[in-house]
């Protein structure tokens, strides 16, 4: 791990523990035993350091998702595992991002833009893998499909969609994403979609 990465990760711990606004560059320098000049040379300013710290936060989430989905039987199960994990983390991530938006909206907006681009790129690769593996049909517009899934799933994880009475957030989320996958699945893929929907709909956060 480079010194830059180490500083960003230590700063992240401080931001999480004390709040984005409360932690000053002086505090970080003192805690890490470096000069403020080093921090400004490496990151430019507090917003630069905060951005890099949050990038570390999301990279760690991606590493954990890669680890928990490593044993998936196929790309469809991998998608369900990752999406299920996103739902499990939605409260925690949402609180952090809302706090960031209140205090540092420019950093928040940059992370949203970068994260959306990265998520679309990874989802595109997984959908192509599903096509190559015979689980998805090959005659749909991938970028349009990505937008449909991205915004439908986000509506639930961001609490913009209120499920009908009697339907839990998890069940609504799983129904939405499985309906999407059923729309692009081959006959083989359809069987797997139903299997994974039932499995992860009943999973606990």
Coordinates of N, CA and C in Angstrom, one line a residue:
X1 N 0.8 -1.2 0.0 CA 0.0 0.0 0.0 C 0.9 1.3 0.0
X2 N 0.6 2.2 -0.9 CA 1.4 3.4 -0.9 C 1.1 4.3 0.2
X3 N 1.9 5.3 0.5 CA 1.7 6.3 1.5 C 0.4 7.0 1.2
X4 N 0.1 7.3 0.0 CA -1.1 8.0 -0.4 C -2.3 7.2 0.0
X5 N -2.3 5.9 -0.4 CA -3.4 5.1 0.0 C -3.6 4.9 1.5
X6 N -2.5 4.8 2.2 CA -2.5 4.7 3.6 C -3.2 5.9 4.3
X7 N -2.8 7.1 3.8 CA -3.3 8.3 4.3 C -4.8 8.4 4.1
X8 N -5.2 8.1 2.8 CA -6.6 8.1 2.4 C -7.5 7.2 3.3
X9 N -7.0 6.0 3.6 CA -7.7 5.0 4.3 C -7.8 5.5 5.8
X10 N -6.7 6.0 6.4 CA -6.7 6.5 7.7 C -7.7 7.7 7.9
X11 N -7.6 8.5 6.9 CA -8.5 9.7 6.9 C -10.0 9.3 6.8
X12 N -10.2 8.2 6.0 CA -11.6 7.7 5.9 C -12.1 7.3 7.3
X13 N -11.3 6.6 8.0 CA -11.7 6.1 9.4 C -12.1 7.3 10.3
X14 N -11.3 8.4 10.1 CA -11.6 9.6 10.9 C -12.9 10.2 10.5
X15 N -13.1 10.3 9.2 CA -14.3 10.9 8.7 C -15.6 10.1 9.1
X16 N -15.5 8.8 9.1 CA -16.6 7.9 9.5 C -16.9 8.1 11.0
X17 N -15.8 8.2 11.8 CA -16.0 8.2 13.2 C -16.4 9.6 13.7
X18 N -16.0 10.7 13.1 CA -16.2 12.0 13.6 C -17.1 12.9 12.7
X19 N -17.3 12.5 11.5 CA -18.1 13.3 10.5 C -17.2 14.0 9.6
X20 N -17.7 14.2 8.4 CA -16.9 14.9 7.3 C -16.5 16.3 7.7
X21 N -17.4 17.0 8.2 CA -17.2 18.5 8.5 C -16.2 18.7 9.7
X22 N -16.3 17.7 10.7 CA -15.6 17.9 11.9 C -14.1 17.7 11.8
X23 N -13.7 16.8 10.9 CA -12.3 16.5 10.7 C -11.6 17.5 9.9
X24 N -10.6 18.1 10.5 CA -9.8 19.1 9.8 C -8.5 18.5 9.2
X25 N -7.9 19.2 8.3 CA -6.6 18.7 7.8 C -5.5 18.7 8.9
X26 N -5.6 19.6 9.9 CA -4.7 19.6 11.0 C -4.9 18.3 11.8
X27 N -6.1 17.9 12.0 CA -6.4 16.7 12.8 C -5.8 15.5 12.1
X28 N -6.0 15.4 10.8 CA -5.4 14.3 10.0 C -3.9 14.3 10.0
X29 N -3.3 15.4 9.9 CA -1.9 15.5 9.9 C -1.3 15.1 11.2
X30 N -2.0 15.5 12.3 CA -1.5 15.2 13.6 C -1.7 13.7 13.9
X31 N -2.8 13.1 13.5 CA -3.1 11.7 13.7 C -2.2 10.8 13.0
X32 N -1.8 11.2 11.8 CA -0.9 10.4 11.0 C 0.6 10.7 11.2
X33 N 0.9 11.8 11.9 CA 2.3 12.1 12.1 C 3.0 12.6 10.9
X34 N 2.2 13.4 10.1 CA 2.8 14.0 8.9 C 2.5 15.5 8.9
X35 N 3.2 16.3 8.1 CA 2.9 17.7 8.0 C 1.7 18.0 7.1
X36 N 1.1 19.1 7.4 CA 0.0 19.5 6.5 C 0.5 19.7 5.1
X37 N 1.7 20.1 5.0 CA 2.3 20.4 3.6 C 2.2 19.1 2.8
X38 N 2.5 18.0 3.5 CA 2.5 16.7 2.8 C 1.1 16.4 2.3
X39 N 0.1 16.6 3.1 CA -1.3 16.4 2.7 C -1.7 17.3 1.5
X40 N -1.3 18.5 1.6 CA -1.7 19.4 0.5 C -1.0 19.1 -0.8
X41 N 0.3 18.6 -0.7 CA 1.1 18.2 -1.8 C 0.4 17.0 -2.5
X42 N -0.1 16.1 -1.7 CA -0.6 14.8 -2.2 C -2.0 15.0 -2.7
X43 N -2.9 15.8 -2.0 CA -4.3 15.8 -2.3 C -4.8 17.1 -2.8
X44 N -4.0 18.2 -2.7 CA -4.5 19.5 -3.1 C -5.2 20.3 -2.0
X45 N -6.3 19.7 -1.5 CA -7.0 20.3 -0.4 C -7.8 19.2 0.3
X46 N -8.7 19.6 1.2 CA -9.5 18.7 2.0 C -10.4 17.9 1.1
X47 N -11.0 18.6 0.1 CA -12.0 17.9 -0.8 C -11.3 16.9 -1.6
X48 N -10.0 17.1 -2.0 CA -9.3 16.1 -2.7 C -9.0 14.9 -1.9
X49 N -8.6 15.1 -0.6 CA -8.4 14.0 0.3 C -9.7 13.3 0.6
X50 N -10.8 14.0 0.8 CA -12.1 13.4 1.1 C -12.5 12.5 -0.1
X51 N -12.3 13.1 -1.3 CA -12.7 12.3 -2.5 C -12.0 11.0 -2.6
X52 N -10.7 11.0 -2.3 CA -9.8 9.8 -2.4 C -10.2 8.9 -1.3
X53 N -10.5 9.4 -0.1 CA -10.9 8.5 1.0 C -12.2 7.8 0.7
X54 N -13.2 8.5 0.0 CA -14.4 7.8 -0.3 C -14.2 6.8 -1.5
X55 N -13.3 7.1 -2.4 CA -13.0 6.1 -3.4 C -12.5 4.9 -2.7
X56 N -11.6 5.0 -1.7 CA -11.2 3.8 -1.0 C -12.3 3.1 -0.3
X57 N -13.3 3.8 0.2 CA -14.5 3.2 0.8 C -15.2 2.3 -0.2
X58 N -15.5 2.9 -1.4 CA -16.2 2.1 -2.4 C -15.4 1.0 -3.0
X59 N -14.1 1.2 -3.1 CA -13.2 0.1 -3.6 C -13.2 -1.1 -2.7
X60 N -13.3 -0.8 -1.4 CA -13.3 -1.9 -0.4 C -14.7 -2.7 -0.5
X61 N -15.8 -1.9 -0.8 CA -17.0 -2.6 -1.0 C -17.0 -3.5 -2.2
X62 N -16.3 -3.0 -3.3 CA -16.2 -3.8 -4.5 C -15.4 -5.1 -4.3
X63 N -14.3 -4.9 -3.5 CA -13.5 -6.1 -3.2 C -14.3 -7.1 -2.4
X64 N -15.1 -6.7 -1.5 CA -15.9 -7.6 -0.7 C -17.0 -8.3 -1.6
X65 N -17.5 -7.5 -2.5 CA -18.5 -8.1 -3.4 C -17.9 -9.1 -4.3
X66 N -16.7 -8.8 -4.8 CA -16.0 -9.8 -5.6 C -15.7 -11.1 -4.8
X67 N -15.3 -10.9 -3.5 CA -15.0 -12.1 -2.7 C -16.3 -12.9 -2.4
X68 N -17.4 -12.3 -2.1 CA -18.6 -13.1 -1.8 C -19.3 -13.7 -3.0
X69 N -19.0 -13.1 -4.2 CA -19.6 -13.7 -5.4 C -18.6 -14.6 -6.2
X70 N -17.4 -14.8 -5.6 CA -16.4 -15.6 -6.3 C -16.9 -17.1 -6.5
X71 N -17.7 -17.6 -5.6 CA -18.1 -19.0 -5.7 C -19.4 -19.2 -6.5
X72 N -19.9 -18.1 -7.1 CA -21.2 -18.2 -7.9 C -21.1 -19.2 -9.0
X73 N -22.2 -19.9 -9.2 CA -22.2 -21.0 -10.2 C -22.2 -20.4 -11.6
X74 N -22.7 -19.2 -11.8 CA -22.8 -18.6 -13.1 C -23.0 -17.1 -12.9
X75 N -23.0 -16.3 -14.0 CA -23.0 -14.9 -13.9 C -24.3 -14.4 -13.4
X76 N -25.4 -15.1 -13.6 CA -26.7 -14.7 -13.1 C -26.7 -14.8 -11.5
X77 N -26.1 -15.8 -11.0 CA -26.0 -15.9 -9.5 C -25.1 -14.8 -9.0
X78 N -24.0 -14.5 -9.8 CA -23.1 -13.4 -9.4 C -23.9 -12.1 -9.3
X79 N -24.7 -11.8 -10.3 CA -25.5 -10.6 -10.3 C -26.5 -10.5 -9.1
X80 N -27.1 -11.6 -8.8 CA -28.0 -11.6 -7.7 C -27.3 -11.4 -6.4
X81 N -26.1 -12.0 -6.2 CA -25.3 -11.8 -5.0 C -24.9 -10.4 -4.9
X82 N -24.4 -9.8 -5.9 CA -23.9 -8.4 -5.9 C -25.1 -7.4 -5.6
X83 N -26.2 -7.6 -6.3 CA -27.3 -6.7 -6.2 C -27.9 -6.9 -4.8
X84 N -27.9 -8.1 -4.2 CA -28.4 -8.4 -2.9 C -27.5 -7.6 -1.9
X85 N -26.2 -7.6 -2.1 CA -25.3 -6.9 -1.2 C -25.5 -5.4 -1.3
X86 N -25.8 -4.9 -2.5 CA -26.1 -3.5 -2.6 C -27.3 -3.1 -1.8
X87 N -28.3 -4.0 -1.8 CA -29.5 -3.7 -1.0 C -29.2 -3.7 0.5
X88 N -28.4 -4.7 0.9 CA -28.0 -4.8 2.3 C -27.3 -3.6 2.8
X89 N -26.5 -3.0 1.9 CA -25.6 -1.8 2.3 C -26.3 -0.5 2.1
X90 N -27.5 -0.5 1.5 CA -28.1 0.7 1.0 C -28.3 1.8 2.2
X91 N -28.7 1.3 3.4 CA -28.9 2.2 4.5 C -27.6 2.9 4.9
X92 N -26.6 2.1 5.1 CA -25.3 2.7 5.5 C -24.7 3.6 4.4
X93 N -24.7 3.1 3.2 CA -24.1 4.0 2.1 C -25.0 5.2 1.9
X94 N -26.3 5.1 2.0 CA -27.1 6.2 1.9 C -26.9 7.3 2.9
X95 N -26.7 6.9 4.2 CA -26.4 7.8 5.2 C -25.1 8.6 5.0
X96 N -24.1 7.9 4.6 CA -22.8 8.5 4.3 C -22.9 9.5 3.1
X97 N -23.6 9.1 2.1 CA -23.7 9.9 0.9 C -24.5 11.2 1.2
X98 N -25.6 11.0 2.0 CA -26.4 12.1 2.3 C -25.6 13.1 3.2
X99 N -24.8 12.6 4.1 CA -24.0 13.5 4.9 C -23.0 14.2 4.1
X100 N -22.4 13.5 3.2 CA -21.4 14.1 2.3 C -22.1 15.2 1.4
X101 N -23.3 14.9 0.9 CA -24.0 15.9 0.1 C -24.2 17.2 0.8
X102 N -24.6 17.1 2.1 CA -24.9 18.3 2.9 C -23.6 19.1 3.1
X103 N -22.5 18.4 3.3 CA -21.2 19.2 3.7 C -20.4 19.5 2.5
X104 N -20.3 18.6 1.5 CA -19.4 18.7 0.4 C -20.1 18.2 -0.9
X105 N -21.0 19.0 -1.4 CA -21.8 18.6 -2.5 C -21.0 18.3 -3.8
X106 N -19.9 19.1 -4.0 CA -19.1 18.8 -5.2 C -18.5 17.5 -5.2
X107 N -18.0 17.1 -4.0 CA -17.4 15.7 -3.8 C -18.4 14.7 -4.0
X108 N -19.6 14.9 -3.4 CA -20.7 13.9 -3.6 C -21.1 13.8 -5.1
X109 N -21.2 14.9 -5.8 CA -21.7 14.8 -7.2 C -20.6 14.1 -8.0
X110 N -19.3 14.3 -7.7 CA -18.3 13.7 -8.5 C -18.3 12.2 -8.3
X111 N -18.5 11.8 -7.0 CA -18.5 10.3 -6.7 C -19.7 9.7 -7.4
X112 N -20.9 10.3 -7.4 CA -22.0 9.8 -8.0 C -21.8 9.6 -9.5
X113 N -21.2 10.6 -10.2 CA -20.9 10.5 -11.6 C -19.9 9.4 -11.9
X114 N -18.8 9.3 -11.1 CA -17.8 8.3 -11.3 C -18.4 6.9 -11.0
X115 N -19.1 6.8 -9.9 CA -19.7 5.5 -9.5 C -20.7 5.0 -10.6
X116 N -21.5 5.9 -11.1 CA -22.5 5.4 -12.1 C -21.8 4.9 -13.4
X117 N -20.7 5.6 -13.8 CA -19.9 5.1 -14.9 C -19.3 3.8 -14.7
X118 N -18.7 3.6 -13.5 CA -18.1 2.3 -13.2 C -19.1 1.2 -13.1
X119 N -20.2 1.5 -12.4 CA -21.3 0.4 -12.3 C -21.8 0.0 -13.7
X120 N -22.0 1.0 -14.6 CA -22.5 0.7 -15.9 C -21.5 -0.2 -16.7
X121 N -20.2 0.1 -16.5 CA -19.1 -0.6 -17.2 C -19.1 -2.1 -16.7
X122 N -19.2 -2.3 -15.4 CA -19.2 -3.6 -14.8 C -20.4 -4.4 -15.2
X123 N -21.6 -3.7 -15.1 CA -22.8 -4.4 -15.5 C -22.8 -4.8 -17.0
X124 N -22.3 -3.9 -17.8 CA -22.2 -4.2 -19.2 C -21.3 -5.5 -19.5
X125 N -20.2 -5.6 -18.8 CA -19.4 -6.8 -18.9 C -20.1 -8.0 -18.4
X126 N -20.9 -7.9 -17.4 CA -21.6 -9.1 -16.8 C -22.7 -9.5 -17.8
X127 N -23.4 -8.6 -18.3 CA -24.5 -8.9 -19.3 C -23.9 -9.6 -20.5
X128 N -22.8 -9.1 -21.0 CA -22.1 -9.7 -22.2 C -21.7 -11.2 -21.8
X129 N -21.2 -11.3 -20.6 CA -20.8 -12.7 -20.2 C -22.0 -13.6 -20.1
X130 N -23.1 -13.1 -19.7 CA -24.4 -13.9 -19.7 C -24.8 -14.2 -21.1
X131 N -24.7 -13.3 -22.0 CA -25.0 -13.6 -23.4 C -24.1 -14.7 -24.0
X132 N -22.8 -14.5 -23.7 CA -21.8 -15.5 -24.2 C -22.1 -16.9 -23.6
X133 N -22.6 -16.9 -22.3 CA -22.8 -18.2 -21.6 C -24.2 -18.8 -21.9
X134 N -25.0 -18.1 -22.8 CA -26.2 -18.7 -23.2 C -27.4 -18.4 -22.2
X135 N -27.2 -17.5 -21.2 CA -28.2 -17.2 -20.2 C -29.1 -16.1 -20.6
X136 N -28.5 -15.2 -21.5 CA -29.3 -14.0 -22.0 C -29.4 -14.0 -23.5
X137 N -30.5 -13.5 -24.0 CA -30.6 -13.4 -25.5 C -29.6 -12.4 -26.0
X138 N -29.4 -12.3 -27.3 CA -28.3 -11.4 -27.8 C -28.9 -10.3 -28.6
X139 N -30.2 -10.1 -28.6 CA -30.8 -9.1 -29.5 C -31.5 -8.0 -28.7
X140 N -30.9 -7.6 -27.6 CA -31.5 -6.4 -26.8 C -30.4 -5.3 -26.8
X141 N -30.8 -4.1 -26.6 CA -29.9 -3.0 -26.5 C -29.3 -2.9 -25.1
X142 N -28.0 -3.3 -25.0 CA -27.4 -3.4 -23.6 C -27.5 -2.1 -22.8
X143 N -27.1 -1.0 -23.5 CA -27.1 0.2 -22.7 C -28.4 0.7 -22.2
X144 N -29.5 0.4 -23.0 CA -30.8 0.7 -22.6 C -31.2 -0.2 -21.5
X145 N -30.9 -1.4 -21.6 CA -31.2 -2.4 -20.5 C -30.5 -2.0 -19.2
X146 N -29.3 -1.6 -19.3 CA -28.5 -1.1 -18.1 C -29.2 0.0 -17.4
X147 N -29.7 1.0 -18.2 CA -30.4 2.2 -17.7 C -31.6 1.7 -17.0
X148 N -32.4 0.8 -17.6 CA -33.6 0.3 -17.0 C -33.4 -0.3 -15.6
X149 N -32.4 -1.2 -15.6 CA -32.1 -1.9 -14.3 C -31.5 -0.9 -13.3
X150 N -30.6 -0.1 -13.7 CA -29.9 0.8 -12.8 C -30.9 1.7 -12.1
X151 N -31.8 2.3 -12.9 CA -32.8 3.3 -12.3 C -33.9 2.6 -11.5
X152 N -34.3 1.4 -11.9 CA -35.3 0.6 -11.2 C -34.8 0.2 -9.8
X153 N -33.6 -0.4 -9.8 CA -33.0 -0.9 -8.6 C -32.7 0.3 -7.7
X154 N -32.2 1.4 -8.2 CA -31.8 2.6 -7.4 C -33.1 3.2 -6.8
X155 N -34.2 3.1 -7.4 CA -35.5 3.6 -6.8 C -35.8 2.9 -5.5
X156 N -35.5 1.6 -5.4 CA -35.7 0.9 -4.2 C -34.6 1.2 -3.1
X157 N -33.3 1.1 -3.5 CA -32.2 1.3 -2.6 C -32.2 2.7 -2.1
X158 N -32.7 3.7 -2.9 CA -32.7 5.1 -2.4 C -34.0 5.5 -1.8
X159 N -34.9 4.5 -1.6 CA -36.2 4.7 -1.0 C -37.1 5.7 -1.7
X160 N -36.9 5.7 -3.1 CA -37.8 6.6 -3.9 C -39.1 5.8 -4.3
X161 N -39.0 4.5 -4.2 CA -40.2 3.7 -4.5 C -40.7 3.1 -3.2
X162 N -42.0 3.3 -2.9 CA -42.6 2.7 -1.7 C -43.4 1.5 -2.1
X163 N -42.9 0.3 -1.7 CA -43.6 -0.9 -2.1 C -45.1 -0.9 -1.6
X164 N -45.9 -1.6 -2.3 CA -47.3 -1.7 -1.8 C -47.4 -2.4 -0.5
X165 N -48.5 -2.2 0.2 CA -48.6 -2.7 1.6 C -48.5 -4.3 1.6
X166 N -47.7 -4.8 2.5 CA -47.6 -6.2 2.6 C -46.4 -6.8 1.8
X167 N -45.7 -5.9 1.1 CA -44.5 -6.3 0.3 C -43.3 -5.7 0.9
X168 N -42.3 -6.5 1.4 CA -41.1 -5.9 2.0 C -40.3 -5.3 0.9
X169 N -39.3 -4.4 1.4 CA -38.4 -3.8 0.5 C -37.6 -4.8 -0.3
X170 N -37.1 -5.9 0.5 CA -36.3 -6.9 -0.2 C -37.1 -7.7 -1.3
X171 N -38.4 -8.0 -0.9 CA -39.2 -8.7 -1.9 C -39.4 -7.9 -3.1
X172 N -39.7 -6.6 -2.9 CA -39.9 -5.7 -4.0 C -38.7 -5.6 -4.9
X173 N -37.5 -5.4 -4.2 CA -36.2 -5.3 -5.0 C -36.0 -6.6 -5.8
X174 N -36.2 -7.8 -5.2 CA -35.9 -9.0 -5.9 C -36.9 -9.2 -7.1
X175 N -38.1 -8.8 -6.9 CA -39.1 -8.9 -7.9 C -38.8 -8.0 -9.1
X176 N -38.3 -6.8 -8.8 CA -37.9 -5.8 -9.9 C -36.8 -6.4 -10.7
X177 N -35.7 -6.8 -10.0 CA -34.5 -7.2 -10.8 C -34.8 -8.6 -11.5
X178 N -35.6 -9.5 -10.9 CA -35.8 -10.7 -11.5 C -36.8 -10.5 -12.7
X179 N -37.7 -9.6 -12.7 CA -38.5 -9.3 -13.8 C -37.6 -8.7 -15.0
X180 N -36.7 -7.9 -14.6 CA -35.7 -7.4 -15.6 C -35.0 -8.6 -16.3
X181 N -34.4 -9.5 -15.4 CA -33.6 -10.6 -16.0 C -34.5 -11.6 -16.8
X182 N -35.7 -11.8 -16.4 CA -36.6 -12.6 -17.1 C -36.8 -12.1 -18.5
X183 N -36.9 -10.8 -18.6 CA -37.1 -10.1 -19.9 C -36.0 -10.4 -21.0
X184 N -34.8 -10.7 -20.5 CA -33.6 -10.9 -21.4 C -33.1 -12.3 -21.3
X185 N -33.7 -13.1 -20.5 CA -33.2 -14.5 -20.3 C -33.6 -15.5 -21.4
X186 N -32.7 -16.4 -21.7 CA -33.0 -17.5 -22.5 C -33.8 -18.6 -21.7
X187 N -34.2 -19.6 -22.3 CA -35.0 -20.7 -21.6 C -34.1 -21.2 -20.4
X188 N -32.9 -21.4 -20.6 CA -32.0 -21.9 -19.6 C -31.9 -20.8 -18.5
X189 N -31.7 -19.5 -18.9 CA -31.6 -18.5 -17.9 C -32.9 -18.3 -17.1
X190 N -34.1 -18.5 -17.7 CA -35.3 -18.3 -16.9 C -35.4 -19.2 -15.7
X191 N -34.9 -20.4 -15.8 CA -35.0 -21.4 -14.7 C -34.1 -20.9 -13.6
X192 N -32.9 -20.3 -13.9 CA -32.0 -19.8 -12.9 C -32.5 -18.6 -12.3
X193 N -33.1 -17.7 -13.0 CA -33.7 -16.5 -12.5 C -34.7 -16.8 -11.4
X194 N -35.6 -17.7 -11.6 CA -36.6 -18.1 -10.6 C -35.9 -18.7 -9.4
X195 N -34.9 -19.5 -9.6 CA -34.2 -20.2 -8.5 C -33.6 -19.1 -7.6
X196 N -32.8 -18.2 -8.2 CA -32.1 -17.2 -7.5 C -33.0 -16.2 -6.8
X197 N -34.1 -15.9 -7.5 CA -35.0 -14.9 -6.9 C -35.6 -15.4 -5.6
X198 N -36.0 -16.7 -5.5 CA -36.5 -17.3 -4.3 C -35.4 -17.4 -3.2
X199 N -34.2 -17.7 -3.6 CA -33.1 -17.8 -2.7 C -32.8 -16.5 -2.0
X200 N -32.6 -15.5 -2.8 CA -32.2 -14.2 -2.2 C -33.3 -13.3 -1.7
X201 N -34.5 -13.6 -2.1 CA -35.7 -12.9 -1.6 C -35.8 -13.3 -0.1
X202 N -35.4 -14.5 0.2 CA -35.6 -15.0 1.6 C -34.3 -14.7 2.5
X203 N -33.3 -14.2 1.8 CA -32.0 -14.1 2.6 C -32.1 -12.9 3.6
X204 N -31.3 -13.0 4.6 CA -31.4 -11.9 5.6 C -30.2 -10.9 5.4
X205 N -30.5 -9.7 5.7 CA -29.4 -8.6 5.5 C -28.4 -8.9 6.6

